CSV table of C-alpha atoms in Angstrom, one decimal:
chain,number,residue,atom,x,y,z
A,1,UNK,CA,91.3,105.3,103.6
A,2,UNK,CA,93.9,102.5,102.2
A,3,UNK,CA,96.9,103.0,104.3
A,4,UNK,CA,100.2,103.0,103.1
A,5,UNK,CA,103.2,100.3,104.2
A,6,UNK,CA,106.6,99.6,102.8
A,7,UNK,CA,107.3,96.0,102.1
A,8,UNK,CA,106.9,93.0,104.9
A,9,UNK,CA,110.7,91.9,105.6
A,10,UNK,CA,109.5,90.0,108.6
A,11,UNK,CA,106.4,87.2,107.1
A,12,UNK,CA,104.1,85.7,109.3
A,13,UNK,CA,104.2,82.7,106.7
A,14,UNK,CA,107.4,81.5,105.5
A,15,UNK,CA,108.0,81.6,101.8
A,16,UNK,CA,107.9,78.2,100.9
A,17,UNK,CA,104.6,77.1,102.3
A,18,UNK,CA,101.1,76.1,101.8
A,19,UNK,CA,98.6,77.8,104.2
A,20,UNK,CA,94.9,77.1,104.9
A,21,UNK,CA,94.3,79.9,106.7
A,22,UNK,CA,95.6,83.4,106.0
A,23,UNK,CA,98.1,85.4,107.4
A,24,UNK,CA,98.5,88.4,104.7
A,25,UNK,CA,96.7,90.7,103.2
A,26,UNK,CA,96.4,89.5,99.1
A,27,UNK,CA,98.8,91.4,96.7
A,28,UNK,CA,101.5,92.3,99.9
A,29,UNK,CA,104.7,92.6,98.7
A,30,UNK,CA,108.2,90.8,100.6
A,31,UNK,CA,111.1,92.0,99.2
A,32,UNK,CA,114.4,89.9,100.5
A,33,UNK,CA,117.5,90.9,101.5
A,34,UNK,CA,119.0,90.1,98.1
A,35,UNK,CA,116.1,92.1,96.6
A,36,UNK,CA,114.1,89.4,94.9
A,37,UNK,CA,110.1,90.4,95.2
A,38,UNK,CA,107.2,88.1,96.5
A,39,UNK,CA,103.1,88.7,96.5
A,40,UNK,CA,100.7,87.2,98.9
A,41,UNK,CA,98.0,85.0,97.2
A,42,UNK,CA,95.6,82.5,97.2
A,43,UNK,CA,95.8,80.0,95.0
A,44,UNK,CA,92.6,78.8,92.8
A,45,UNK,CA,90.9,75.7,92.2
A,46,UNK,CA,93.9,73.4,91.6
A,47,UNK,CA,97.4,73.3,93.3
A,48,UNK,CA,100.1,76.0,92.0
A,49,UNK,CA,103.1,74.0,90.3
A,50,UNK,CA,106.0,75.4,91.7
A,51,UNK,CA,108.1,76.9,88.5
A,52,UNK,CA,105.1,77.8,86.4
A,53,UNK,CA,104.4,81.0,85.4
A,54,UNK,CA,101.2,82.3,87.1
A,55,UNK,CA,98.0,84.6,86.0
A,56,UNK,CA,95.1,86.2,87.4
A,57,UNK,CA,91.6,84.9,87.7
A,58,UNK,CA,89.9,85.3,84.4
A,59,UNK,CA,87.8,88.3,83.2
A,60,UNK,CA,84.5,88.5,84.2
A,61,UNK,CA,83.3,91.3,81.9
A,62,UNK,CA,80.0,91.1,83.8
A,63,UNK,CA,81.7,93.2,86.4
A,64,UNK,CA,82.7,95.9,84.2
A,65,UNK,CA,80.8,99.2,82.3
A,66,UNK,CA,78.0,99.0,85.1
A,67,UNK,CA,75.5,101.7,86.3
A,68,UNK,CA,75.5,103.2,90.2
A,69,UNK,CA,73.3,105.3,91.6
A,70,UNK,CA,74.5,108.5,92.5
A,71,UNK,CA,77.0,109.3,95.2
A,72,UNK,CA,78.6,112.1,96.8
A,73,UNK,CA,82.2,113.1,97.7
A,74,UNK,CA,83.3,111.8,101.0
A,75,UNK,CA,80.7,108.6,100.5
A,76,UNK,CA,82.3,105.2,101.4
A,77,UNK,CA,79.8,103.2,99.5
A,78,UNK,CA,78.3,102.8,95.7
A,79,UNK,CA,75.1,100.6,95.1
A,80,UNK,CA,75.2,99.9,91.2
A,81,UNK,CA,71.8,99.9,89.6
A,82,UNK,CA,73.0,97.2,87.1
A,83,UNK,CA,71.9,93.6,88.6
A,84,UNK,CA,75.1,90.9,89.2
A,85,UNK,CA,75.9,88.1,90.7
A,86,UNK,CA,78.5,87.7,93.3
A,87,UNK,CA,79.4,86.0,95.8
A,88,UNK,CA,80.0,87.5,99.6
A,89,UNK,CA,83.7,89.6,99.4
A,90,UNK,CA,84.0,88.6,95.8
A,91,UNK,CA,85.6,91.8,95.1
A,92,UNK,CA,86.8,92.8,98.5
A,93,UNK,CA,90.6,94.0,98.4
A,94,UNK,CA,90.0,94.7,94.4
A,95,UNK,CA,88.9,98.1,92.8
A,96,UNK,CA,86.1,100.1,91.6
A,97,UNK,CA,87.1,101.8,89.1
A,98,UNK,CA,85.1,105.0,87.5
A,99,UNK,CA,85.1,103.9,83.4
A,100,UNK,CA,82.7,106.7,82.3
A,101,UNK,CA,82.5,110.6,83.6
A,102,UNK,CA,81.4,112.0,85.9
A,103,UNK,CA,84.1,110.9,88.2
A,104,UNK,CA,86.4,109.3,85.7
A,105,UNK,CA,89.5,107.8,86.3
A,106,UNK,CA,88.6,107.2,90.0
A,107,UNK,CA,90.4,103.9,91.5
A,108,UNK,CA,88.6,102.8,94.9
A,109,UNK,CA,89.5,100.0,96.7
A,110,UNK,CA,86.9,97.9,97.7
A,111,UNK,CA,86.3,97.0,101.6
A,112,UNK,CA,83.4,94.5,101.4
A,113,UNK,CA,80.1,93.6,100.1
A,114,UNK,CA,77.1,91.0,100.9
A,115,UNK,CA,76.4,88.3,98.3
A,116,UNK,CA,74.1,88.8,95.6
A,117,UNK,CA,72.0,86.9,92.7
A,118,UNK,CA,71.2,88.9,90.0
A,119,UNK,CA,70.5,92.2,91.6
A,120,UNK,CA,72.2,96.0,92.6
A,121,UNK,CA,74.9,95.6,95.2
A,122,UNK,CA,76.6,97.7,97.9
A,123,UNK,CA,79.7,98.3,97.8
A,124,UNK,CA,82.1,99.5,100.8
A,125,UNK,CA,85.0,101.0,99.9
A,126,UNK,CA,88.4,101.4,101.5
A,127,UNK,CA,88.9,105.2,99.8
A,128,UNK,CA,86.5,108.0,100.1
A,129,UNK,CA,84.8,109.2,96.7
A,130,UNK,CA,86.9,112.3,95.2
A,131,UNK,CA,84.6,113.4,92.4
A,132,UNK,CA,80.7,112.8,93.1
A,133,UNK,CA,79.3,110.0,90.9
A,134,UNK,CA,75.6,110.3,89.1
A,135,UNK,CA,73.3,108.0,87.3
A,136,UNK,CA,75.2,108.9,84.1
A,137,UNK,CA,78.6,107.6,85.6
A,138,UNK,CA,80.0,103.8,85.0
A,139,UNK,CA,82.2,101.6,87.0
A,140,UNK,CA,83.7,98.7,86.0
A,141,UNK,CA,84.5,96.2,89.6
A,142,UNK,CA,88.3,94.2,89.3
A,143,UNK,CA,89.1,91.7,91.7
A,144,UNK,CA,92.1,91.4,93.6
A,145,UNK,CA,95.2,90.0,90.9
A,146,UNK,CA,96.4,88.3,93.5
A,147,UNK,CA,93.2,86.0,94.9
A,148,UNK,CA,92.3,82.7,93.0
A,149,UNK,CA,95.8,83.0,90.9
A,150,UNK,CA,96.0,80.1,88.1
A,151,UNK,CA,98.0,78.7,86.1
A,152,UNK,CA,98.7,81.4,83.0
A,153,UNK,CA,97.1,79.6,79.7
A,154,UNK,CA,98.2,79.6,76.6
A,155,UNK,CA,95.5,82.2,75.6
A,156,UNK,CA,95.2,85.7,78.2
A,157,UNK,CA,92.0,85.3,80.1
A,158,UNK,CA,93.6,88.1,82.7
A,159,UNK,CA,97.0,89.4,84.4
A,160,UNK,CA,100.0,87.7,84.4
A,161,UNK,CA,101.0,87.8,88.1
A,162,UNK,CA,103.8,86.0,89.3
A,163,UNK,CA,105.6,82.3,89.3
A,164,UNK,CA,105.3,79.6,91.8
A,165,UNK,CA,107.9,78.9,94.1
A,166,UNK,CA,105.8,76.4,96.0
A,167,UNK,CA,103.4,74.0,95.6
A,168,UNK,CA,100.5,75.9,96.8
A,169,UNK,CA,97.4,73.8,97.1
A,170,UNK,CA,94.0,74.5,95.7
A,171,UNK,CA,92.4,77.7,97.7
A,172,UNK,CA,95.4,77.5,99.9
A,173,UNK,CA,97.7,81.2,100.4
A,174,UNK,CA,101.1,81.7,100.2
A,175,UNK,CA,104.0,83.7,98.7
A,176,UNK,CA,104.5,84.1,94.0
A,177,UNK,CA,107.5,85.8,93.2
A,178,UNK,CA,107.4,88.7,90.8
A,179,UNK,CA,111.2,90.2,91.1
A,180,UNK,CA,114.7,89.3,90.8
A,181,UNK,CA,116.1,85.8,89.8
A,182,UNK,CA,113.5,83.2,89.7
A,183,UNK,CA,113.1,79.2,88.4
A,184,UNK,CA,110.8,79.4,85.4
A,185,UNK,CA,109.8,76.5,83.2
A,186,UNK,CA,111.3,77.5,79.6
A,187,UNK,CA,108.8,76.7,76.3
A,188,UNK,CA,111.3,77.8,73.8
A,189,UNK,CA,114.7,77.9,73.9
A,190,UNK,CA,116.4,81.3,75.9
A,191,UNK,CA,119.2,82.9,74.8
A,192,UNK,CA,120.8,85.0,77.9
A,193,UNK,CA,120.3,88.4,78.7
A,194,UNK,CA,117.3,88.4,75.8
A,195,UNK,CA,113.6,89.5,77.1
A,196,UNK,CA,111.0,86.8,77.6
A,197,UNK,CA,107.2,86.8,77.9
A,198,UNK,CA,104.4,84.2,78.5
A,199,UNK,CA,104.3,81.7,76.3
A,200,UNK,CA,100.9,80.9,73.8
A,201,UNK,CA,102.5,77.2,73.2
A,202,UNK,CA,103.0,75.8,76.7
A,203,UNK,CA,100.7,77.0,79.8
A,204,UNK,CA,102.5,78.3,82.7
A,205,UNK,CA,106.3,78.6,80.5
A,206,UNK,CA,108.0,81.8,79.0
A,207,UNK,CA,109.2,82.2,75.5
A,208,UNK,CA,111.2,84.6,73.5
A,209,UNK,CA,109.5,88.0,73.6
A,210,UNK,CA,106.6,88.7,71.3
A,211,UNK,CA,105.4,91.9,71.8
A,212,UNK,CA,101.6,90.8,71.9
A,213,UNK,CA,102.2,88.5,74.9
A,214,UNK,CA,102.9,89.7,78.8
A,215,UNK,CA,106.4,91.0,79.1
A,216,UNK,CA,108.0,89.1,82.1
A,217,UNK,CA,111.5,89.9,82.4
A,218,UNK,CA,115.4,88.7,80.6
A,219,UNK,CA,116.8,85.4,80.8
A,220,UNK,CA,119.8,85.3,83.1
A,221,UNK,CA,121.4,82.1,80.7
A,222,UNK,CA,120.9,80.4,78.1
A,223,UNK,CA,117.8,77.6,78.5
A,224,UNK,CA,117.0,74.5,76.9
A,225,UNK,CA,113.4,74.0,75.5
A,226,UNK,CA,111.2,72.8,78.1
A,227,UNK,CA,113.5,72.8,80.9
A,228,UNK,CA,113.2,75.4,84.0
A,229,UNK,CA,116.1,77.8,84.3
A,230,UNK,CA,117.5,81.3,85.7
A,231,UNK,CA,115.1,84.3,84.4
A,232,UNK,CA,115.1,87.9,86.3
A,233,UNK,CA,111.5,88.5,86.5
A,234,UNK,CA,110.1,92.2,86.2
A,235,UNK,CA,106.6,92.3,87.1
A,236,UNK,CA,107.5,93.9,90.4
């Protein structure tokens, strides 16, 4: 079963730092003494630029609405009967999560699975089934927010996450920051104490809120267009 800590307030890697090799578990949260919040991640294919606004890895909506086999409570495993490809741990330290009854509204972490090409997969599972799942149930499979973390576009392809506070090189870990008063590049200009959210103009910026982009948090002054500046981010 997925144990349960408070936040790390002693890191085995130092905030500002580029690791090859990792020292966290993904999505673990640092919370410092003047209460600004960090997540663990890996970055994805290309370098994190630090001040940029941060999202998930994209959708795969092959992952999602597929069919299991059945499983009963207390099972640590689900083998879907829907064929995918993944690689090995794709989705390991993400969720399953039950889409369609029975067993709806289940979220399971995911301990490991093997590597597959177009066929069922096993999946091991942090969490214990609650509700037994049958041939008539569907799961859709979410990888961890906080692995292969990108720039955030200008169009959603997934979660905004965080901002870079480091240069984080490509599939490289280290620490995003999701709380408290952070350095975020600026796409329009801020007016202070007025709410921002990811900005459809300029990847990896803020903008003036508009209610069908991410919320992120307020702007802490005012900020010049294009320029970084003071924002108090809320995703944490």
């Amino acid at each position: 079963m997925s144990q349960l800590t408070g936040p790390t307030s002693v890191a085995g890697q130092a905030l500002f730092t580029s690791s090859a090799t990792q020292q966290h578990v993904l999505g673990e949260q640092m919370v410092t003494p003047d209460g600004r919040k960090f997540r663990y991640a890996k970055a994805g294919a290309s370098a994190l630029v630090r001040g940029n606004l941060l999202q998930s890895q994209a959708e795969d909506t092959d992952s999602e609405n597929l069919a299991v086999a059945a499983a009963a409570i207390g099972a640590t495993t689900v083998t879907t009967t829907t064929t995918l490809t993944l690689t090995a741990n794709e989705m390991a330290g993400g969720y399953l999560l039950v889409a369609i009854t029975p067993g709806l509204g289940q979220c399971l972490r995911i301990k490991s699975h093997p590597a597959v090409t177009t066929a069922v997969v096993t999946l091991t599972l942090e969490d214990p089934i609650a509700v037994a799942l049958t041939t008539d149930s569907r799961i859709d499979l979410v990888a961890n927010l906080y692995n292969a973390v990108i720039q955030n576009p200008t169009t959603a392809t997934g979660s905004v996450v965080g901002v870079a506070i480091h240069a984080i090189a490509a599939d490289e870990f280290g620490w995003i920051q999701t709380g408290g008063i952070a350095n975020v590049l600026n796409d329009a200009g801020s007016t202070v104490g007025t709410n921002v959210s990811a900005s459809n103009a300029t990847a990896g910026a803020v903008e003036a809120a508009v209610t069908a982009q991410a919320a992120v948090g307020f702007a802490v002054t005012g900020i010049t267009t294009t320029e970084a500046g003071a924002f108090y981010l809320t995703l944490d």
